[in-house]
Amino acid sequence: MLRREFHSRAIFVLNAVIGAALALPAAAYLFLPGKRKRAAGGWSDAGSVSSLTEEPRQAIIQRKRVDAWKTTLEEATAWVFKRDGKVTAFSPSCPHLGCGVSFKADQGGFYCPCHDSSFSIDGEVLSGPSPRALDQFETKVEGDRLWLGSVRRSDEA
C-alpha cells in the first residue's frame, strides 16, 4: 500500500466517522419518540370540603411543575363546588382556545368572554364555538380535605 493510498483511505474513514457522529443524533431526534413533557403532577390541596357550597368558587392550588431538570412550584386555579354530595372541580381554561372561564351566578353557569362560549353548571356546552365540555380535575377527599389531581379532557373516557 502506498502512502498516498493510505492517506486517502484514512481521510475517507475519518469523514465517515464525523458524518456518523453528526447523523446519528439527528436521526434519533427525527425518528425516535421523545420524552413526554411532564406537566404539573401529583395531588394538590384545594381546601376544606366543608367550606364548599353549591355555587362554584375559584380555589387556588399549588402545583409542582417539572421541566427538564428544573422543578418549580406554580399557582393554578380550579372552579370547585359540591352538589348532591358530589365534589366537582373544573379547569378554568376554555376548551376552545384556552381563555379563562368565569362563573356567572345570574346565568347559572360558566362563561368565556373571549369567544362567547357558555357552559352549564355541569360543564356542558350551551352555546359558542367550544368543541367540548369543560375539562375536569381528578378529585379525592381525605378527611375534610379536597385534593385535586391531573386534568382530564372532557372527551376522554
PDB file of C-alpha atoms in Angstrom:
ATOM      1  CA  MET A   1       0.000   0.000   0.000  1.00  0.00           C
ATOM      2  CA  LEU A   2       1.383   3.342  -0.973  1.00  0.00           C
ATOM      3  CA  ARG A   3       1.486   6.268   1.382  1.00  0.00           C
ATOM      4  CA  ARG A   4      -0.903   8.228  -0.856  1.00  0.00           C
ATOM      5  CA  GLU A   5      -3.449   5.379  -0.839  1.00  0.00           C
ATOM      6  CA  PHE A   6      -3.154   5.046   2.975  1.00  0.00           C
ATOM      7  CA  HIS A   7      -3.815   8.756   3.475  1.00  0.00           C
ATOM      8  CA  SER A   8      -6.813   8.650   1.084  1.00  0.00           C
ATOM      9  CA  ARG A   9      -8.340   5.736   2.996  1.00  0.00           C
ATOM     10  CA  ALA A  10      -7.642   7.372   6.374  1.00  0.00           C
ATOM     11  CA  ILE A  11      -9.335  10.589   5.242  1.00  0.00           C
ATOM     12  CA  PHE A  12     -12.317   8.577   3.942  1.00  0.00           C
ATOM     13  CA  VAL A  13     -12.663   6.718   7.281  1.00  0.00           C
ATOM     14  CA  LEU A  14     -12.311   9.961   9.251  1.00  0.00           C
ATOM     15  CA  ASN A  15     -15.031  11.610   7.137  1.00  0.00           C
ATOM     16  CA  ALA A  16     -17.312   8.595   7.679  1.00  0.00           C
ATOM     17  CA  VAL A  17     -16.806   8.764  11.457  1.00  0.00           C
ATOM     18  CA  ILE A  18     -17.538  12.514  11.531  1.00  0.00           C
ATOM     19  CA  GLY A  19     -20.618  12.035   9.319  1.00  0.00           C
ATOM     20  CA  ALA A  20     -21.949   9.269  11.579  1.00  0.00           C
ATOM     21  CA  ALA A  21     -21.303  11.379  14.675  1.00  0.00           C
ATOM     22  CA  LEU A  22     -23.454  14.140  13.174  1.00  0.00           C
ATOM     23  CA  ALA A  23     -26.110  11.934  11.559  1.00  0.00           C
ATOM     24  CA  LEU A  24     -26.931   9.612  14.468  1.00  0.00           C
ATOM     25  CA  PRO A  25     -28.184  12.271  16.919  1.00  0.00           C
ATOM     26  CA  ALA A  26     -30.126  13.982  14.114  1.00  0.00           C
ATOM     27  CA  ALA A  27     -31.759  10.682  13.114  1.00  0.00           C
ATOM     28  CA  ALA A  28     -32.564   9.886  16.738  1.00  0.00           C
ATOM     29  CA  TYR A  29     -34.193  13.303  17.138  1.00  0.00           C
ATOM     30  CA  LEU A  30     -36.280  12.881  13.994  1.00  0.00           C
ATOM     31  CA  PHE A  31     -37.338   9.248  14.244  1.00  0.00           C
ATOM     32  CA  LEU A  32     -37.390   8.207  17.904  1.00  0.00           C
ATOM     33  CA  PRO A  33     -40.266   9.263  20.163  1.00  0.00           C
ATOM     34  CA  GLY A  34     -39.227  12.000  22.554  1.00  0.00           C
ATOM     35  CA  LYS A  35     -39.788  12.110  26.249  1.00  0.00           C
ATOM     36  CA  ARG A  36     -43.206  13.425  27.098  1.00  0.00           C
ATOM     37  CA  LYS A  37     -43.178  16.778  28.738  1.00  0.00           C
ATOM     38  CA  ARG A  38     -44.138  16.240  32.339  1.00  0.00           C
ATOM     39  CA  ALA A  39     -46.602  18.901  33.310  1.00  0.00           C
ATOM     40  CA  ALA A  40     -47.994  19.631  36.707  1.00  0.00           C
ATOM     41  CA  GLY A  41     -48.203  16.401  38.625  1.00  0.00           C
ATOM     42  CA  GLY A  42     -49.253  14.892  41.873  1.00  0.00           C
ATOM     43  CA  TRP A  43     -52.110  15.898  44.119  1.00  0.00           C
ATOM     44  CA  SER A  44     -52.692  19.449  45.316  1.00  0.00           C
ATOM     45  CA  ASP A  45     -54.627  20.540  48.402  1.00  0.00           C
ATOM     46  CA  ALA A  46     -57.667  22.587  47.358  1.00  0.00           C
ATOM     47  CA  GLY A  47     -59.021  23.353  50.812  1.00  0.00           C
ATOM     48  CA  SER A  48     -61.740  22.142  53.118  1.00  0.00           C
ATOM     49  CA  VAL A  49     -64.670  20.160  51.719  1.00  0.00           C
ATOM     50  CA  SER A  50     -66.978  21.554  54.412  1.00  0.00           C
ATOM     51  CA  SER A  51     -66.437  25.075  53.056  1.00  0.00           C
ATOM     52  CA  LEU A  52     -67.738  24.124  49.600  1.00  0.00           C
ATOM     53  CA  THR A  53     -71.204  25.232  48.543  1.00  0.00           C
ATOM     54  CA  GLU A  54     -73.412  24.593  45.530  1.00  0.00           C
ATOM     55  CA  GLU A  55     -72.113  27.782  43.946  1.00  0.00           C
ATOM     56  CA  PRO A  56     -68.699  27.317  42.320  1.00  0.00           C
ATOM     57  CA  ARG A  57     -65.794  29.231  43.803  1.00  0.00           C
ATOM     58  CA  GLN A  58     -62.301  29.601  42.482  1.00  0.00           C
ATOM     59  CA  ALA A  59     -59.769  27.617  44.512  1.00  0.00           C
ATOM     60  CA  ILE A  60     -56.083  28.491  44.319  1.00  0.00           C
ATOM     61  CA  ILE A  61     -53.794  25.473  44.384  1.00  0.00           C
ATOM     62  CA  GLN A  62     -50.034  24.950  44.305  1.00  0.00           C
ATOM     63  CA  ARG A  63     -48.823  22.624  41.529  1.00  0.00           C
ATOM     64  CA  LYS A  64     -45.337  21.191  41.094  1.00  0.00           C
ATOM     65  CA  ARG A  65     -44.093  21.577  37.526  1.00  0.00           C
ATOM     66  CA  VAL A  66     -41.111  19.587  36.268  1.00  0.00           C
ATOM     67  CA  ASP A  67     -39.464  20.946  33.138  1.00  0.00           C
ATOM     68  CA  ALA A  68     -36.318  19.014  32.194  1.00  0.00           C
ATOM     69  CA  TRP A  69     -34.050  19.481  35.231  1.00  0.00           C
ATOM     70  CA  LYS A  70     -35.928  22.411  36.742  1.00  0.00           C
ATOM     71  CA  THR A  71     -38.735  21.904  39.263  1.00  0.00           C
ATOM     72  CA  THR A  72     -40.901  24.893  40.124  1.00  0.00           C
ATOM     73  CA  LEU A  73     -43.944  25.484  42.264  1.00  0.00           C
ATOM     74  CA  GLU A  74     -46.679  27.404  40.465  1.00  0.00           C
ATOM     75  CA  GLU A  75     -50.127  28.668  41.351  1.00  0.00           C
ATOM     76  CA  ALA A  76     -53.118  27.336  39.483  1.00  0.00           C
ATOM     77  CA  THR A  77     -56.861  27.716  39.930  1.00  0.00           C
ATOM     78  CA  ALA A  78     -59.894  25.469  39.678  1.00  0.00           C
ATOM     79  CA  TRP A  79     -63.650  26.003  39.900  1.00  0.00           C
ATOM     80  CA  VAL A  80     -64.786  23.781  42.798  1.00  0.00           C
ATOM     81  CA  PHE A  81     -68.243  23.125  44.249  1.00  0.00           C
ATOM     82  CA  LYS A  82     -70.358  20.419  45.852  1.00  0.00           C
ATOM     83  CA  ARG A  83     -73.782  19.358  44.551  1.00  0.00           C
ATOM     84  CA  ASP A  84     -75.807  16.409  45.777  1.00  0.00           C
ATOM     85  CA  GLY A  85     -72.864  15.318  47.935  1.00  0.00           C
ATOM     86  CA  LYS A  86     -70.559  15.080  44.914  1.00  0.00           C
ATOM     87  CA  VAL A  87     -67.477  17.303  44.657  1.00  0.00           C
ATOM     88  CA  THR A  88     -66.663  18.678  41.205  1.00  0.00           C
ATOM     89  CA  ALA A  89     -63.616  20.655  40.076  1.00  0.00           C
ATOM     90  CA  PHE A  90     -63.476  22.215  36.608  1.00  0.00           C
ATOM     91  CA  SER A  91     -60.433  23.575  34.842  1.00  0.00           C
ATOM     92  CA  PRO A  92     -60.596  27.370  34.404  1.00  0.00           C
ATOM     93  CA  SER A  93     -59.469  27.085  30.760  1.00  0.00           C
ATOM     94  CA  CYS A  94     -61.969  27.150  27.906  1.00  0.00           C
ATOM     95  CA  PRO A  95     -61.609  24.055  25.683  1.00  0.00           C
ATOM     96  CA  HIS A  96     -61.877  26.290  22.601  1.00  0.00           C
ATOM     97  CA  LEU A  97     -58.644  28.304  22.823  1.00  0.00           C
ATOM     98  CA  GLY A  98     -57.660  28.167  26.492  1.00  0.00           C
ATOM     99  CA  CYS A  99     -59.128  31.523  27.568  1.00  0.00           C
ATOM    100  CA  GLY A 100     -60.139  31.995  31.198  1.00  0.00           C
ATOM    101  CA  VAL A 101     -63.643  30.840  32.098  1.00  0.00           C
ATOM    102  CA  SER A 102     -65.612  32.646  34.802  1.00  0.00           C
ATOM    103  CA  PHE A 103     -68.738  31.676  36.733  1.00  0.00           C
ATOM    104  CA  LYS A 104     -71.821  33.845  36.228  1.00  0.00           C
ATOM    105  CA  ALA A 105     -74.254  33.314  39.091  1.00  0.00           C
ATOM    106  CA  ASP A 106     -77.038  35.226  37.310  1.00  0.00           C
ATOM    107  CA  GLN A 107     -76.756  32.895  34.305  1.00  0.00           C
ATOM    108  CA  GLY A 108     -76.262  29.783  36.438  1.00  0.00           C
ATOM    109  CA  GLY A 109     -73.199  28.591  34.549  1.00  0.00           C
ATOM    110  CA  PHE A 110     -69.745  29.291  33.221  1.00  0.00           C
ATOM    111  CA  TYR A 111     -68.903  31.851  30.563  1.00  0.00           C
ATOM    112  CA  CYS A 112     -65.892  32.518  28.318  1.00  0.00           C
ATOM    113  CA  PRO A 113     -65.930  36.201  27.335  1.00  0.00           C
ATOM    114  CA  CYS A 114     -63.337  35.893  24.565  1.00  0.00           C
ATOM    115  CA  HIS A 115     -65.424  33.935  22.068  1.00  0.00           C
ATOM    116  CA  ASP A 116     -68.824  33.916  23.794  1.00  0.00           C
ATOM    117  CA  SER A 117     -68.923  30.260  24.824  1.00  0.00           C
ATOM    118  CA  SER A 118     -71.225  29.400  27.685  1.00  0.00           C
ATOM    119  CA  PHE A 119     -71.396  26.227  29.748  1.00  0.00           C
ATOM    120  CA  SER A 120     -73.969  24.769  32.128  1.00  0.00           C
ATOM    121  CA  ILE A 121     -73.238  24.185  35.815  1.00  0.00           C
ATOM    122  CA  ASP A 122     -72.371  20.596  34.790  1.00  0.00           C
ATOM    123  CA  GLY A 123     -69.768  21.901  32.325  1.00  0.00           C
ATOM    124  CA  GLU A 124     -71.697  21.025  29.170  1.00  0.00           C
ATOM    125  CA  VAL A 125     -71.568  23.425  26.208  1.00  0.00           C
ATOM    126  CA  LEU A 126     -74.667  25.618  25.892  1.00  0.00           C
ATOM    127  CA  SER A 127     -73.506  27.951  23.126  1.00  0.00           C
ATOM    128  CA  GLY A 128     -70.439  29.213  21.351  1.00  0.00           C
ATOM    129  CA  PRO A 129     -67.571  27.698  19.413  1.00  0.00           C
ATOM    130  CA  SER A 130     -66.246  25.446  22.185  1.00  0.00           C
ATOM    131  CA  PRO A 131     -65.763  21.945  20.750  1.00  0.00           C
ATOM    132  CA  ARG A 132     -66.422  20.097  24.013  1.00  0.00           C
ATOM    133  CA  ALA A 133     -67.458  20.435  27.647  1.00  0.00           C
ATOM    134  CA  LEU A 134     -65.202  21.884  30.353  1.00  0.00           C
ATOM    135  CA  ASP A 135     -62.299  19.700  31.430  1.00  0.00           C
ATOM    136  CA  GLN A 136     -62.329  18.344  34.992  1.00  0.00           C
ATOM    137  CA  PHE A 137     -59.704  17.724  37.623  1.00  0.00           C
ATOM    138  CA  GLU A 138     -59.442  14.306  39.213  1.00  0.00           C
ATOM    139  CA  THR A 139     -60.672  14.694  42.783  1.00  0.00           C
ATOM    140  CA  LYS A 140     -60.291  12.765  46.014  1.00  0.00           C
ATOM    141  CA  VAL A 141     -61.435  13.565  49.514  1.00  0.00           C
ATOM    142  CA  GLU A 142     -59.326  12.625  52.527  1.00  0.00           C
ATOM    143  CA  GLY A 143     -60.966  13.546  55.805  1.00  0.00           C
ATOM    144  CA  ASP A 144     -62.144  17.121  55.310  1.00  0.00           C
ATOM    145  CA  ARG A 145     -59.534  17.992  52.647  1.00  0.00           C
ATOM    146  CA  LEU A 146     -60.160  18.141  48.908  1.00  0.00           C
ATOM    147  CA  TRP A 147     -57.254  17.022  46.729  1.00  0.00           C
ATOM    148  CA  LEU A 148     -57.015  17.784  43.007  1.00  0.00           C
ATOM    149  CA  GLY A 149     -55.030  15.617  40.602  1.00  0.00           C
ATOM    150  CA  SER A 150     -54.433  15.969  36.905  1.00  0.00           C
ATOM    151  CA  VAL A 151     -56.894  17.478  34.431  1.00  0.00           C
ATOM    152  CA  ARG A 152     -58.929  15.020  32.358  1.00  0.00           C
ATOM    153  CA  ARG A 153     -60.217  16.154  28.973  1.00  0.00           C
ATOM    154  CA  SER A 154     -63.971  16.011  28.792  1.00  0.00           C
ATOM    155  CA  ASP A 155     -63.933  13.889  25.610  1.00  0.00           C
ATOM    156  CA  GLU A 156     -61.783  11.142  27.163  1.00  0.00           C
ATOM    157  CA  ALA A 157     -63.433   8.076  28.564  1.00  0.00           C
TER     158      ALA A 157
END
